[in-house]
Amino acid sequence: MSVPLAKLPSSVRNVLACADCGGALSDAVGGLRCTNCDNVFAPNVGGAFDLRLRKAKRFSVELELGIDPLTPGFAFSPLAEKEHPEVDFSGTRLPWHLTRELLSHFPKANTPQSVALDLGCGTGLHREVCERAGFQWAGLDYSNRLAPILGDGHALPFLSNSVEFVLSLAVLEHIRHPLVLAREVRRVLKPGGHYIGTVAFLEPFHGDSYYHHTHLGTFNTLRSAGLEILHVGPHPAWSGLRAETTMGLFPRLPEWLATALVWPVEVLHRFWWRAGRAFSPDATESLRRLTNAGSFEFVARKSG
């Protein structure tokens, strides 16, 4: 079930905004009212608040051309586990798609009122890890009936500089305009706030996926949005071979059988690249992982 408005933490309710005009929302009879345009938002049958755009909205994008956005020497390698994580997740139920390495980079909430935006929250799989990090969980999804807040990633219904942490796992590939979403993430983040997530690369088309990002595409999207990039690298356990096998060739195949099918090919793949280094020094292990990544992990933050 969705979380009714009355049960949403006050810290979450206080940072919600009208997606159409950006105005703050105040309590009203039966729901929320925009203090700027007077839009009224009442809960739906499931208790979720539909804060999606009610009308078309223009979003201007200005890009700087003629420069290389890449940081010289940036290493697109698998994420290393942080030596001293801020959050201890021992004893917490962890979603299978959250790696130990990515979890080690989760920030700890600065205050008990700090809000984490779970962007594309689905059924709420990430709520426990967000709350374990000390955050008030704000789960937002475009259409999932179990989400407490319905919203559009292109027009996030949150006040600017109001959220301390944004998490989006396997979301960017489903967004029609990824740069717009990334800029919206930067807008709602507080200075110093973190944006952590994953994005598909060599996964087959699924759902309504639009753009599957390379490592360069991921870097470019985040940098063009004005975010400071701390890491972009291949998911360590989700290769393109595994993604194609389980999502494209044999969907719904049991995990153990998918692993057995792809294992010989992955062994041959590693051997082939290792042998190739004798003829080409460019055939590095890092390049092998990049060219066969099922998805990429990223860690970024809003400077200031």
PDB file of C-alpha atoms in Angstrom:
ATOM      1  CA  MET A   1       0.000   0.000   0.000  1.00  0.00           C
ATOM      2  CA  SER A   2       1.053   3.590  -0.545  1.00  0.00           C
ATOM      3  CA  VAL A   3       1.873   5.837   2.392  1.00  0.00           C
ATOM      4  CA  PRO A   4      -1.022   8.298   2.957  1.00  0.00           C
ATOM      5  CA  LEU A   5      -0.168  11.990   3.277  1.00  0.00           C
ATOM      6  CA  ALA A   6      -0.893  11.981   6.990  1.00  0.00           C
ATOM      7  CA  LYS A   7       1.771   9.322   7.455  1.00  0.00           C
ATOM      8  CA  LEU A   8       4.420  10.991   5.298  1.00  0.00           C
ATOM      9  CA  PRO A   9       7.150  12.434   7.524  1.00  0.00           C
ATOM     10  CA  SER A  10       6.715  16.179   8.004  1.00  0.00           C
ATOM     11  CA  SER A  11      10.234  16.705   6.674  1.00  0.00           C
ATOM     12  CA  VAL A  12       9.118  15.139   3.367  1.00  0.00           C
ATOM     13  CA  ARG A  13       5.841  17.025   3.222  1.00  0.00           C
ATOM     14  CA  ASN A  14       7.675  20.302   3.839  1.00  0.00           C
ATOM     15  CA  VAL A  15       9.901  19.966   0.775  1.00  0.00           C
ATOM     16  CA  LEU A  16       7.219  18.960  -1.741  1.00  0.00           C
ATOM     17  CA  ALA A  17       6.463  21.440  -4.500  1.00  0.00           C
ATOM     18  CA  CYS A  18       4.103  21.966  -7.428  1.00  0.00           C
ATOM     19  CA  ALA A  19       5.716  20.454 -10.532  1.00  0.00           C
ATOM     20  CA  ASP A  20       3.918  22.960 -12.783  1.00  0.00           C
ATOM     21  CA  CYS A  21       5.105  26.203 -11.205  1.00  0.00           C
ATOM     22  CA  GLY A  22       7.592  25.187  -8.484  1.00  0.00           C
ATOM     23  CA  GLY A  23       5.519  26.734  -5.702  1.00  0.00           C
ATOM     24  CA  ALA A  24       5.591  25.359  -2.172  1.00  0.00           C
ATOM     25  CA  LEU A  25       2.696  23.147  -1.048  1.00  0.00           C
ATOM     26  CA  SER A  26       0.708  23.755   2.100  1.00  0.00           C
ATOM     27  CA  ASP A  27      -1.823  21.612   3.923  1.00  0.00           C
ATOM     28  CA  ALA A  28      -5.373  22.031   2.698  1.00  0.00           C
ATOM     29  CA  VAL A  29      -8.673  20.300   3.297  1.00  0.00           C
ATOM     30  CA  GLY A  30      -8.278  16.848   1.811  1.00  0.00           C
ATOM     31  CA  GLY A  31      -4.783  17.337   0.485  1.00  0.00           C
ATOM     32  CA  LEU A  32      -2.186  19.902  -0.502  1.00  0.00           C
ATOM     33  CA  ARG A  33      -2.501  23.303  -2.169  1.00  0.00           C
ATOM     34  CA  CYS A  34       0.140  25.174  -4.151  1.00  0.00           C
ATOM     35  CA  THR A  35       0.799  28.532  -2.512  1.00  0.00           C
ATOM     36  CA  ASN A  36       1.626  30.026  -5.913  1.00  0.00           C
ATOM     37  CA  CYS A  37      -0.860  28.725  -8.510  1.00  0.00           C
ATOM     38  CA  ASP A  38      -3.557  27.256  -6.222  1.00  0.00           C
ATOM     39  CA  ASN A  39      -3.344  23.760  -7.690  1.00  0.00           C
ATOM     40  CA  VAL A  40      -4.908  21.298  -5.237  1.00  0.00           C
ATOM     41  CA  PHE A  41      -3.545  17.775  -4.895  1.00  0.00           C
ATOM     42  CA  ALA A  42      -5.761  15.178  -3.249  1.00  0.00           C
ATOM     43  CA  PRO A  43      -4.674  11.593  -2.504  1.00  0.00           C
ATOM     44  CA  ASN A  44      -5.763   8.914  -4.936  1.00  0.00           C
ATOM     45  CA  VAL A  45      -7.561   5.717  -3.959  1.00  0.00           C
ATOM     46  CA  GLY A  46      -4.303   4.079  -2.881  1.00  0.00           C
ATOM     47  CA  GLY A  47      -3.292   7.063  -0.746  1.00  0.00           C
ATOM     48  CA  ALA A  48      -0.534   8.291  -3.088  1.00  0.00           C
ATOM     49  CA  PHE A  49      -0.315  11.941  -4.086  1.00  0.00           C
ATOM     50  CA  ASP A  50      -0.187  12.562  -7.812  1.00  0.00           C
ATOM     51  CA  LEU A  51       2.287  15.411  -8.220  1.00  0.00           C
ATOM     52  CA  ARG A  52       2.944  14.787 -11.916  1.00  0.00           C
ATOM     53  CA  LEU A  53       2.697  17.656 -14.397  1.00  0.00           C
ATOM     54  CA  ARG A  54      -0.871  18.682 -15.122  1.00  0.00           C
ATOM     55  CA  LYS A  55       0.007  20.504 -18.312  1.00  0.00           C
ATOM     56  CA  ALA A  56       2.857  20.776 -20.792  1.00  0.00           C
ATOM     57  CA  LYS A  57       5.910  22.595 -19.466  1.00  0.00           C
ATOM     58  CA  ARG A  58       8.854  24.033 -21.370  1.00  0.00           C
ATOM     59  CA  PHE A  59      12.395  23.336 -20.177  1.00  0.00           C
ATOM     60  CA  SER A  60      15.242  25.360 -21.669  1.00  0.00           C
ATOM     61  CA  VAL A  61      18.624  23.671 -21.986  1.00  0.00           C
ATOM     62  CA  GLU A  62      21.770  25.686 -22.578  1.00  0.00           C
ATOM     63  CA  LEU A  63      24.909  23.751 -23.480  1.00  0.00           C
ATOM     64  CA  GLU A  64      28.496  24.893 -23.787  1.00  0.00           C
ATOM     65  CA  LEU A  65      30.058  23.626 -27.010  1.00  0.00           C
ATOM     66  CA  GLY A  66      33.651  23.402 -28.141  1.00  0.00           C
ATOM     67  CA  ILE A  67      35.015  21.971 -24.905  1.00  0.00           C
ATOM     68  CA  ASP A  68      35.827  18.433 -23.824  1.00  0.00           C
ATOM     69  CA  PRO A  69      33.765  17.642 -20.706  1.00  0.00           C
ATOM     70  CA  LEU A  70      35.957  14.698 -19.737  1.00  0.00           C
ATOM     71  CA  THR A  71      38.362  15.021 -16.848  1.00  0.00           C
ATOM     72  CA  PRO A  72      41.894  14.094 -18.038  1.00  0.00           C
ATOM     73  CA  GLY A  73      42.968  10.786 -16.560  1.00  0.00           C
ATOM     74  CA  PHE A  74      39.514   9.926 -15.193  1.00  0.00           C
ATOM     75  CA  ALA A  75      39.498   6.190 -14.489  1.00  0.00           C
ATOM     76  CA  PHE A  76      36.326   4.425 -15.612  1.00  0.00           C
ATOM     77  CA  SER A  77      37.113   1.412 -13.459  1.00  0.00           C
ATOM     78  CA  PRO A  78      34.855  -0.682 -11.207  1.00  0.00           C
ATOM     79  CA  LEU A  79      33.952   1.110  -8.005  1.00  0.00           C
ATOM     80  CA  ALA A  80      36.206   0.266  -5.073  1.00  0.00           C
ATOM     81  CA  GLU A  81      34.654  -0.378  -1.686  1.00  0.00           C
ATOM     82  CA  LYS A  82      35.107   2.618   0.566  1.00  0.00           C
ATOM     83  CA  GLU A  83      37.566   1.837   3.334  1.00  0.00           C
ATOM     84  CA  HIS A  84      35.565   3.650   6.015  1.00  0.00           C
ATOM     85  CA  PRO A  85      31.864   3.738   5.017  1.00  0.00           C
ATOM     86  CA  GLU A  86      29.651   6.314   6.699  1.00  0.00           C
ATOM     87  CA  VAL A  87      26.809   3.811   7.135  1.00  0.00           C
ATOM     88  CA  ASP A  88      26.866   0.316   8.647  1.00  0.00           C
ATOM     89  CA  PHE A  89      24.417  -1.868   6.729  1.00  0.00           C
ATOM     90  CA  SER A  90      25.078  -5.083   8.634  1.00  0.00           C
ATOM     91  CA  GLY A  91      21.808  -6.804   9.515  1.00  0.00           C
ATOM     92  CA  THR A  92      19.904  -4.850   6.850  1.00  0.00           C
ATOM     93  CA  ARG A  93      17.985  -6.534   4.034  1.00  0.00           C
ATOM     94  CA  LEU A  94      19.843  -5.478   0.907  1.00  0.00           C
ATOM     95  CA  PRO A  95      18.328  -5.448  -2.591  1.00  0.00           C
ATOM     96  CA  TRP A  96      20.291  -7.785  -4.868  1.00  0.00           C
ATOM     97  CA  HIS A  97      21.072  -5.030  -7.376  1.00  0.00           C
ATOM     98  CA  LEU A  98      22.823  -2.845  -4.791  1.00  0.00           C
ATOM     99  CA  THR A  99      26.464  -3.875  -4.646  1.00  0.00           C
ATOM    100  CA  ARG A 100      28.498  -3.788  -1.470  1.00  0.00           C
ATOM    101  CA  GLU A 101      30.800  -1.300  -3.179  1.00  0.00           C
ATOM    102  CA  LEU A 102      28.000   1.123  -4.065  1.00  0.00           C
ATOM    103  CA  LEU A 103      26.481   0.861  -0.588  1.00  0.00           C
ATOM    104  CA  SER A 104      29.821   1.770   0.969  1.00  0.00           C
ATOM    105  CA  HIS A 105      29.545   5.195  -0.708  1.00  0.00           C
ATOM    106  CA  PHE A 106      26.103   5.977   0.706  1.00  0.00           C
ATOM    107  CA  PRO A 107      26.174   9.204   2.722  1.00  0.00           C
ATOM    108  CA  LYS A 108      24.912   9.375   6.277  1.00  0.00           C
ATOM    109  CA  ALA A 109      22.082  11.808   6.991  1.00  0.00           C
ATOM    110  CA  ASN A 110      23.253  15.069   8.528  1.00  0.00           C
ATOM    111  CA  THR A 111      20.102  15.485  10.616  1.00  0.00           C
ATOM    112  CA  PRO A 112      17.078  13.358  11.580  1.00  0.00           C
ATOM    113  CA  GLN A 113      15.032  15.529   9.172  1.00  0.00           C
ATOM    114  CA  SER A 114      17.304  14.945   6.157  1.00  0.00           C
ATOM    115  CA  VAL A 115      15.393  13.682   3.117  1.00  0.00           C
ATOM    116  CA  ALA A 116      16.498  11.013   0.635  1.00  0.00           C
ATOM    117  CA  LEU A 117      14.692  11.000  -2.704  1.00  0.00           C
ATOM    118  CA  ASP A 118      14.321   7.459  -4.039  1.00  0.00           C
ATOM    119  CA  LEU A 119      13.782   8.367  -7.690  1.00  0.00           C
ATOM    120  CA  GLY A 120      11.966   5.586  -9.513  1.00  0.00           C
ATOM    121  CA  CYS A 121      11.280   3.823  -6.218  1.00  0.00           C
ATOM    122  CA  GLY A 122       8.994   1.128  -7.641  1.00  0.00           C
ATOM    123  CA  THR A 123       7.598  -0.919  -4.766  1.00  0.00           C
ATOM    124  CA  GLY A 124       9.923   0.658  -2.199  1.00  0.00           C
ATOM    125  CA  LEU A 125      12.800  -1.833  -2.245  1.00  0.00           C
ATOM    126  CA  HIS A 126      15.310   0.814  -1.224  1.00  0.00           C
ATOM    127  CA  ARG A 127      13.378   2.337   1.657  1.00  0.00           C
ATOM    128  CA  GLU A 128      15.133   0.274   4.324  1.00  0.00           C
ATOM    129  CA  VAL A 129      18.652   1.167   3.202  1.00  0.00           C
ATOM    130  CA  CYS A 130      17.747   4.866   2.985  1.00  0.00           C
ATOM    131  CA  GLU A 131      16.275   4.836   6.467  1.00  0.00           C
ATOM    132  CA  ARG A 132      19.256   2.840   7.778  1.00  0.00           C
ATOM    133  CA  ALA A 133      21.412   5.747   6.573  1.00  0.00           C
ATOM    134  CA  GLY A 134      19.304   8.039   8.765  1.00  0.00           C
ATOM    135  CA  PHE A 135      17.148   9.636   6.076  1.00  0.00           C
ATOM    136  CA  GLN A 136      13.456  10.305   5.856  1.00  0.00           C
ATOM    137  CA  TRP A 137      12.471   8.320   2.763  1.00  0.00           C
ATOM    138  CA  ALA A 138      10.679  10.087  -0.092  1.00  0.00           C
ATOM    139  CA  GLY A 139       9.714   7.396  -2.592  1.00  0.00           C
ATOM    140  CA  LEU A 140       8.741   8.756  -6.003  1.00  0.00           C
ATOM    141  CA  ASP A 141       7.693   6.855  -9.093  1.00  0.00           C
ATOM    142  CA  TYR A 142       5.926   7.842 -12.280  1.00  0.00           C
ATOM    143  CA  SER A 143       3.201   5.204 -12.178  1.00  0.00           C
ATOM    144  CA  ASN A 144       3.799   2.458  -9.613  1.00  0.00           C
ATOM    145  CA  ARG A 145       0.709   2.209  -7.405  1.00  0.00           C
ATOM    146  CA  LEU A 146       2.818   1.343  -4.349  1.00  0.00           C
ATOM    147  CA  ALA A 147       4.786   4.595  -4.474  1.00  0.00           C
ATOM    148  CA  PRO A 148       3.760   7.217  -1.885  1.00  0.00           C
ATOM    149  CA  ILE A 149       4.445  10.049  -4.363  1.00  0.00           C
ATOM    150  CA  LEU A 150       3.732  10.017  -8.082  1.00  0.00           C
ATOM    151  CA  GLY A 151       5.957  12.385 -10.007  1.00  0.00           C
ATOM    152  CA  ASP A 152       7.840  12.996 -13.235  1.00  0.00           C
ATOM    153  CA  GLY A 153      11.646  12.901 -13.182  1.00  0.00           C
ATOM    154  CA  HIS A 154      11.641  15.721 -15.756  1.00  0.00           C
ATOM    155  CA  ALA A 155       9.858  18.008 -13.278  1.00  0.00           C
ATOM    156  CA  LEU A 156      10.578  16.833  -9.751  1.00  0.00           C
ATOM    157  CA  PRO A 157       7.895  17.976  -7.259  1.00  0.00           C
ATOM    158  CA  PHE A 158      10.437  19.159  -4.701  1.00  0.00           C
ATOM    159  CA  LEU A 159      11.704  22.555  -3.664  1.00  0.00           C
ATOM    160  CA  SER A 160      15.156  23.607  -4.835  1.00  0.00           C
ATOM    161  CA  ASN A 161      18.026  22.803  -2.450  1.00  0.00           C
ATOM    162  CA  SER A 162      15.783  20.639  -0.280  1.00  0.00           C
ATOM    163  CA  VAL A 163      17.012  17.032  -0.616  1.00  0.00           C
ATOM    164  CA  GLU A 164      20.254  15.691   0.827  1.00  0.00           C
ATOM    165  CA  PHE A 165      20.539  12.447  -1.144  1.00  0.00           C
ATOM    166  CA  VAL A 166      19.099  11.182  -4.434  1.00  0.00           C
ATOM    167  CA  LEU A 167      19.149   7.503  -5.373  1.00  0.00           C
ATOM    168  CA  SER A 168      18.141   6.236  -8.821  1.00  0.00           C
ATOM    169  CA  LEU A 169      18.788   2.613  -9.761  1.00  0.00           C
ATOM    170  CA  ALA A 170      18.178   1.567 -13.375  1.00  0.00           C
ATOM    171  CA  VAL A 171      16.133   4.705 -14.022  1.00  0.00           C
ATOM    172  CA  LEU A 172      18.024   6.955 -16.453  1.00  0.00           C
ATOM    173  CA  GLU A 173      17.539   4.571 -19.380  1.00  0.00           C
ATOM    174  CA  HIS A 174      13.761   4.966 -19.001  1.00  0.00           C
ATOM    175  CA  ILE A 175      13.855   8.770 -19.192  1.00  0.00           C
ATOM    176  CA  ARG A 176      13.030  10.542 -22.455  1.00  0.00           C
ATOM    177  CA  HIS A 177      15.384  13.437 -21.667  1.00  0.00           C
ATOM    178  CA  PRO A 178      18.148  12.241 -19.291  1.00  0.00           C
ATOM    179  CA  LEU A 179      19.872  15.633 -19.137  1.00  0.00           C
ATOM    180  CA  VAL A 180      16.657  17.281 -17.956  1.00  0.00           C
ATOM    181  CA  LEU A 181      16.333  14.722 -15.153  1.00  0.00           C
ATOM    182  CA  ALA A 182      19.987  15.180 -14.151  1.00  0.00           C
ATOM    183  CA  ARG A 183      19.509  18.939 -13.983  1.00  0.00           C
ATOM    184  CA  GLU A 184      16.388  18.485 -11.912  1.00  0.00           C
ATOM    185  CA  VAL A 185      18.383  16.250  -9.541  1.00  0.00           C
ATOM    186  CA  ARG A 186      21.001  18.966  -9.196  1.00  0.00           C
ATOM    187  CA  ARG A 187      18.306  21.580  -8.573  1.00  0.00           C
ATOM    188  CA  VAL A 188      16.650  19.723  -5.701  1.00  0.00           C
ATOM    189  CA  LEU A 189      19.921  18.595  -4.089  1.00  0.00           C
ATOM    190  CA  LYS A 190      21.334  20.610  -1.247  1.00  0.00           C
ATOM    191  CA  PRO A 191      24.907  21.840  -1.767  1.00  0.00           C
ATOM    192  CA  GLY A 192      27.157  18.891  -0.942  1.00  0.00           C
ATOM    193  CA  GLY A 193      24.324  16.419  -1.516  1.00  0.00           C
ATOM    194  CA  HIS A 194      25.011  13.132  -3.300  1.00  0.00           C
ATOM    195  CA  TYR A 195      23.455  11.524  -6.368  1.00  0.00           C
ATOM    196  CA  ILE A 196      24.142   7.778  -6.560  1.00  0.00           C
ATOM    197  CA  GLY A 197      22.778   5.275  -9.036  1.00  0.00           C
ATOM    198  CA  THR A 198      23.077   2.912 -11.965  1.00  0.00           C
ATOM    199  CA  VAL A 199      22.160   3.122 -15.639  1.00  0.00           C
ATOM    200  CA  ALA A 200      21.806   0.404 -18.274  1.00  0.00           C
ATOM    201  CA  PHE A 201      24.328  -0.077 -21.070  1.00  0.00           C
ATOM    202  CA  LEU A 202      24.371  -3.505 -22.774  1.00  0.00           C
ATOM    203  CA  GLU A 203      20.974  -4.542 -21.487  1.00  0.00           C
ATOM    204  CA  PRO A 204      18.362  -5.337 -24.144  1.00  0.00           C
ATOM    205  CA  PHE A 205      15.521  -2.904 -24.685  1.00  0.00           C
ATOM    206  CA  HIS A 206      13.109  -3.351 -21.785  1.00  0.00           C
ATOM    207  CA  GLY A 207       9.968  -1.617 -20.632  1.00  0.00           C
ATOM    208  CA  ASP A 208      10.136   1.862 -22.097  1.00  0.00           C
ATOM    209  CA  SER A 209      13.909   2.233 -22.179  1.00  0.00           C
ATOM    210  CA  TYR A 210      15.120   5.094 -24.378  1.00  0.00           C
ATOM    211  CA  TYR A 211      18.865   5.700 -23.965  1.00  0.00           C
ATOM    212  CA  HIS A 212      21.279   3.071 -22.677  1.00  0.00           C
ATOM    213  CA  HIS A 213      24.353   5.000 -21.585  1.00  0.00           C
ATOM    214  CA  THR A 214      27.987   4.220 -22.268  1.00  0.00           C
ATOM    215  CA  HIS A 215      30.515   5.290 -19.632  1.00  0.00           C
ATOM    216  CA  LEU A 216      31.137   8.434 -21.675  1.00  0.00           C
ATOM    217  CA  GLY A 217      27.426   9.094 -22.026  1.00  0.00           C
ATOM    218  CA  THR A 218      26.910   8.714 -18.277  1.00  0.00           C
ATOM    219  CA  PHE A 219      29.800  11.060 -17.550  1.00  0.00           C
ATOM    220  CA  ASN A 220      28.545  13.592 -20.093  1.00  0.00           C
ATOM    221  CA  THR A 221      24.986  13.590 -18.754  1.00  0.00           C
ATOM    222  CA  LEU A 222      26.103  14.164 -15.169  1.00  0.00           C
ATOM    223  CA  ARG A 223      28.770  16.734 -16.032  1.00  0.00           C
ATOM    224  CA  SER A 224      26.474  18.658 -18.393  1.00  0.00           C
ATOM    225  CA  ALA A 225      23.982  18.886 -15.528  1.00  0.00           C
ATOM    226  CA  GLY A 226      26.625  20.655 -13.433  1.00  0.00           C
ATOM    227  CA  LEU A 227      27.322  17.784 -11.044  1.00  0.00           C
ATOM    228  CA  GLU A 228      30.746  16.900  -9.682  1.00  0.00           C
ATOM    229  CA  ILE A 229      31.505  13.334 -10.756  1.00  0.00           C
ATOM    230  CA  LEU A 230      33.239  11.119  -8.218  1.00  0.00           C
ATOM    231  CA  HIS A 231      32.866   7.803 -10.032  1.00  0.00           C
ATOM    232  CA  VAL A 232      31.574   6.195 -13.210  1.00  0.00           C
ATOM    233  CA  GLY A 233      32.418   2.551 -13.810  1.00  0.00           C
ATOM    234  CA  PRO A 234      31.060  -0.832 -14.922  1.00  0.00           C
ATOM    235  CA  HIS A 235      28.852  -2.813 -12.587  1.00  0.00           C
ATOM    236  CA  PRO A 236      31.187  -5.543 -11.271  1.00  0.00           C
ATOM    237  CA  ALA A 237      28.721  -8.439 -11.440  1.00  0.00           C
ATOM    238  CA  TRP A 238      26.414  -7.467 -14.291  1.00  0.00           C
ATOM    239  CA  SER A 239      28.149  -8.041 -17.613  1.00  0.00           C
ATOM    240  CA  GLY A 240      26.592  -7.513 -21.004  1.00  0.00           C
ATOM    241  CA  LEU A 241      26.739 -11.261 -21.572  1.00  0.00           C
ATOM    242  CA  ARG A 242      24.757 -11.918 -18.408  1.00  0.00           C
ATOM    243  CA  ALA A 243      22.291  -9.118 -19.144  1.00  0.00           C
ATOM    244  CA  GLU A 244      21.604 -10.371 -22.671  1.00  0.00           C
ATOM    245  CA  THR A 245      21.173 -13.940 -21.474  1.00  0.00           C
ATOM    246  CA  THR A 246      18.751 -13.237 -18.636  1.00  0.00           C
ATOM    247  CA  MET A 247      16.842 -10.288 -20.151  1.00  0.00           C
ATOM    248  CA  GLY A 248      16.956 -10.874 -23.899  1.00  0.00           C
ATOM    249  CA  LEU A 249      17.678 -14.424 -24.983  1.00  0.00           C
ATOM    250  CA  PHE A 250      16.109 -16.335 -22.095  1.00  0.00           C
ATOM    251  CA  PRO A 251      13.907 -14.034 -19.985  1.00  0.00           C
ATOM    252  CA  ARG A 252      12.647 -15.450 -16.672  1.00  0.00           C
ATOM    253  CA  LEU A 253      15.327 -18.132 -16.756  1.00  0.00           C
ATOM    254  CA  PRO A 254      16.282 -19.289 -13.224  1.00  0.00           C
ATOM    255  CA  GLU A 255      19.391 -17.480 -11.993  1.00  0.00           C
ATOM    256  CA  TRP A 256      21.399 -20.669 -11.500  1.00  0.00           C
ATOM    257  CA  LEU A 257      20.686 -21.837 -15.031  1.00  0.00           C
ATOM    258  CA  ALA A 258      21.487 -18.438 -16.549  1.00  0.00           C
ATOM    259  CA  THR A 259      24.801 -18.462 -14.676  1.00  0.00           C
ATOM    260  CA  ALA A 260      25.596 -21.956 -15.954  1.00  0.00           C
ATOM    261  CA  LEU A 261      24.810 -20.966 -19.556  1.00  0.00           C
ATOM    262  CA  VAL A 262      26.877 -17.796 -19.620  1.00  0.00           C
ATOM    263  CA  TRP A 263      29.842 -19.047 -17.565  1.00  0.00           C
ATOM    264  CA  PRO A 264      31.716 -20.843 -20.408  1.00  0.00           C
ATOM    265  CA  VAL A 265      31.327 -17.816 -22.687  1.00  0.00           C
ATOM    266  CA  GLU A 266      32.539 -15.442 -19.978  1.00  0.00           C
ATOM    267  CA  VAL A 267      35.597 -17.639 -19.357  1.00  0.00           C
ATOM    268  CA  LEU A 268      36.382 -17.673 -23.084  1.00  0.00           C
ATOM    269  CA  HIS A 269      35.791 -13.920 -23.229  1.00  0.00           C
ATOM    270  CA  ARG A 270      38.329 -13.267 -20.476  1.00  0.00           C
ATOM    271  CA  PHE A 271      40.862 -15.650 -22.042  1.00  0.00           C
ATOM    272  CA  TRP A 272      40.477 -14.023 -25.466  1.00  0.00           C
ATOM    273  CA  TRP A 273      41.150 -10.547 -24.105  1.00  0.00           C
ATOM    274  CA  ARG A 274      44.070 -11.766 -22.015  1.00  0.00           C
ATOM    275  CA  ALA A 275      45.603 -13.369 -25.082  1.00  0.00           C
ATOM    276  CA  GLY A 276      44.944 -10.222 -27.077  1.00  0.00           C
ATOM    277  CA  ARG A 277      47.217  -8.175 -24.838  1.00  0.00           C
ATOM    278  CA  ALA A 278      50.184  -9.965 -26.381  1.00  0.00           C
ATOM    279  CA  PHE A 279      49.341  -8.284 -29.697  1.00  0.00           C
ATOM    280  CA  SER A 280      47.717  -5.056 -28.546  1.00  0.00           C
ATOM    281  CA  PRO A 281      48.656  -3.229 -25.329  1.00  0.00           C
ATOM    282  CA  ASP A 282      45.325  -1.393 -25.559  1.00  0.00           C
ATOM    283  CA  ALA A 283      43.387  -4.585 -24.763  1.00  0.00           C
ATOM    284  CA  THR A 284      43.429  -3.874 -21.051  1.00  0.00           C
ATOM    285  CA  GLU A 285      41.259  -5.424 -18.357  1.00  0.00           C
ATOM    286  CA  SER A 286      39.660  -2.028 -17.808  1.00  0.00           C
ATOM    287  CA  LEU A 287      38.683  -1.791 -21.482  1.00  0.00           C
ATOM    288  CA  ARG A 288      37.323  -5.359 -21.407  1.00  0.00           C
ATOM    289  CA  ARG A 289      35.030  -4.471 -18.529  1.00  0.00           C
ATOM    290  CA  LEU A 290      33.926  -1.223 -20.168  1.00  0.00           C
ATOM    291  CA  THR A 291      33.050  -2.817 -23.489  1.00  0.00           C
ATOM    292  CA  ASN A 292      31.124  -5.675 -21.847  1.00  0.00           C
ATOM    293  CA  ALA A 293      29.334  -3.807 -19.074  1.00  0.00           C
ATOM    294  CA  GLY A 294      25.676  -4.596 -18.561  1.00  0.00           C
ATOM    295  CA  SER A 295      25.275  -1.331 -16.657  1.00  0.00           C
ATOM    296  CA  PHE A 296      27.300   1.435 -15.069  1.00  0.00           C
ATOM    297  CA  GLU A 297      27.416   2.643 -11.475  1.00  0.00           C
ATOM    298  CA  PHE A 298      27.928   6.311 -10.705  1.00  0.00           C
ATOM    299  CA  VAL A 299      28.536   8.561  -7.712  1.00  0.00           C
ATOM    300  CA  ALA A 300      28.184  12.333  -8.058  1.00  0.00           C
ATOM    301  CA  ARG A 301      27.486  15.319  -5.846  1.00  0.00           C
ATOM    302  CA  LYS A 302      26.395  18.921  -5.986  1.00  0.00           C
ATOM    303  CA  SER A 303      29.337  21.172  -5.226  1.00  0.00           C
ATOM    304  CA  GLY A 304      29.060  24.063  -2.865  1.00  0.00           C
TER     305      GLY A 304
END
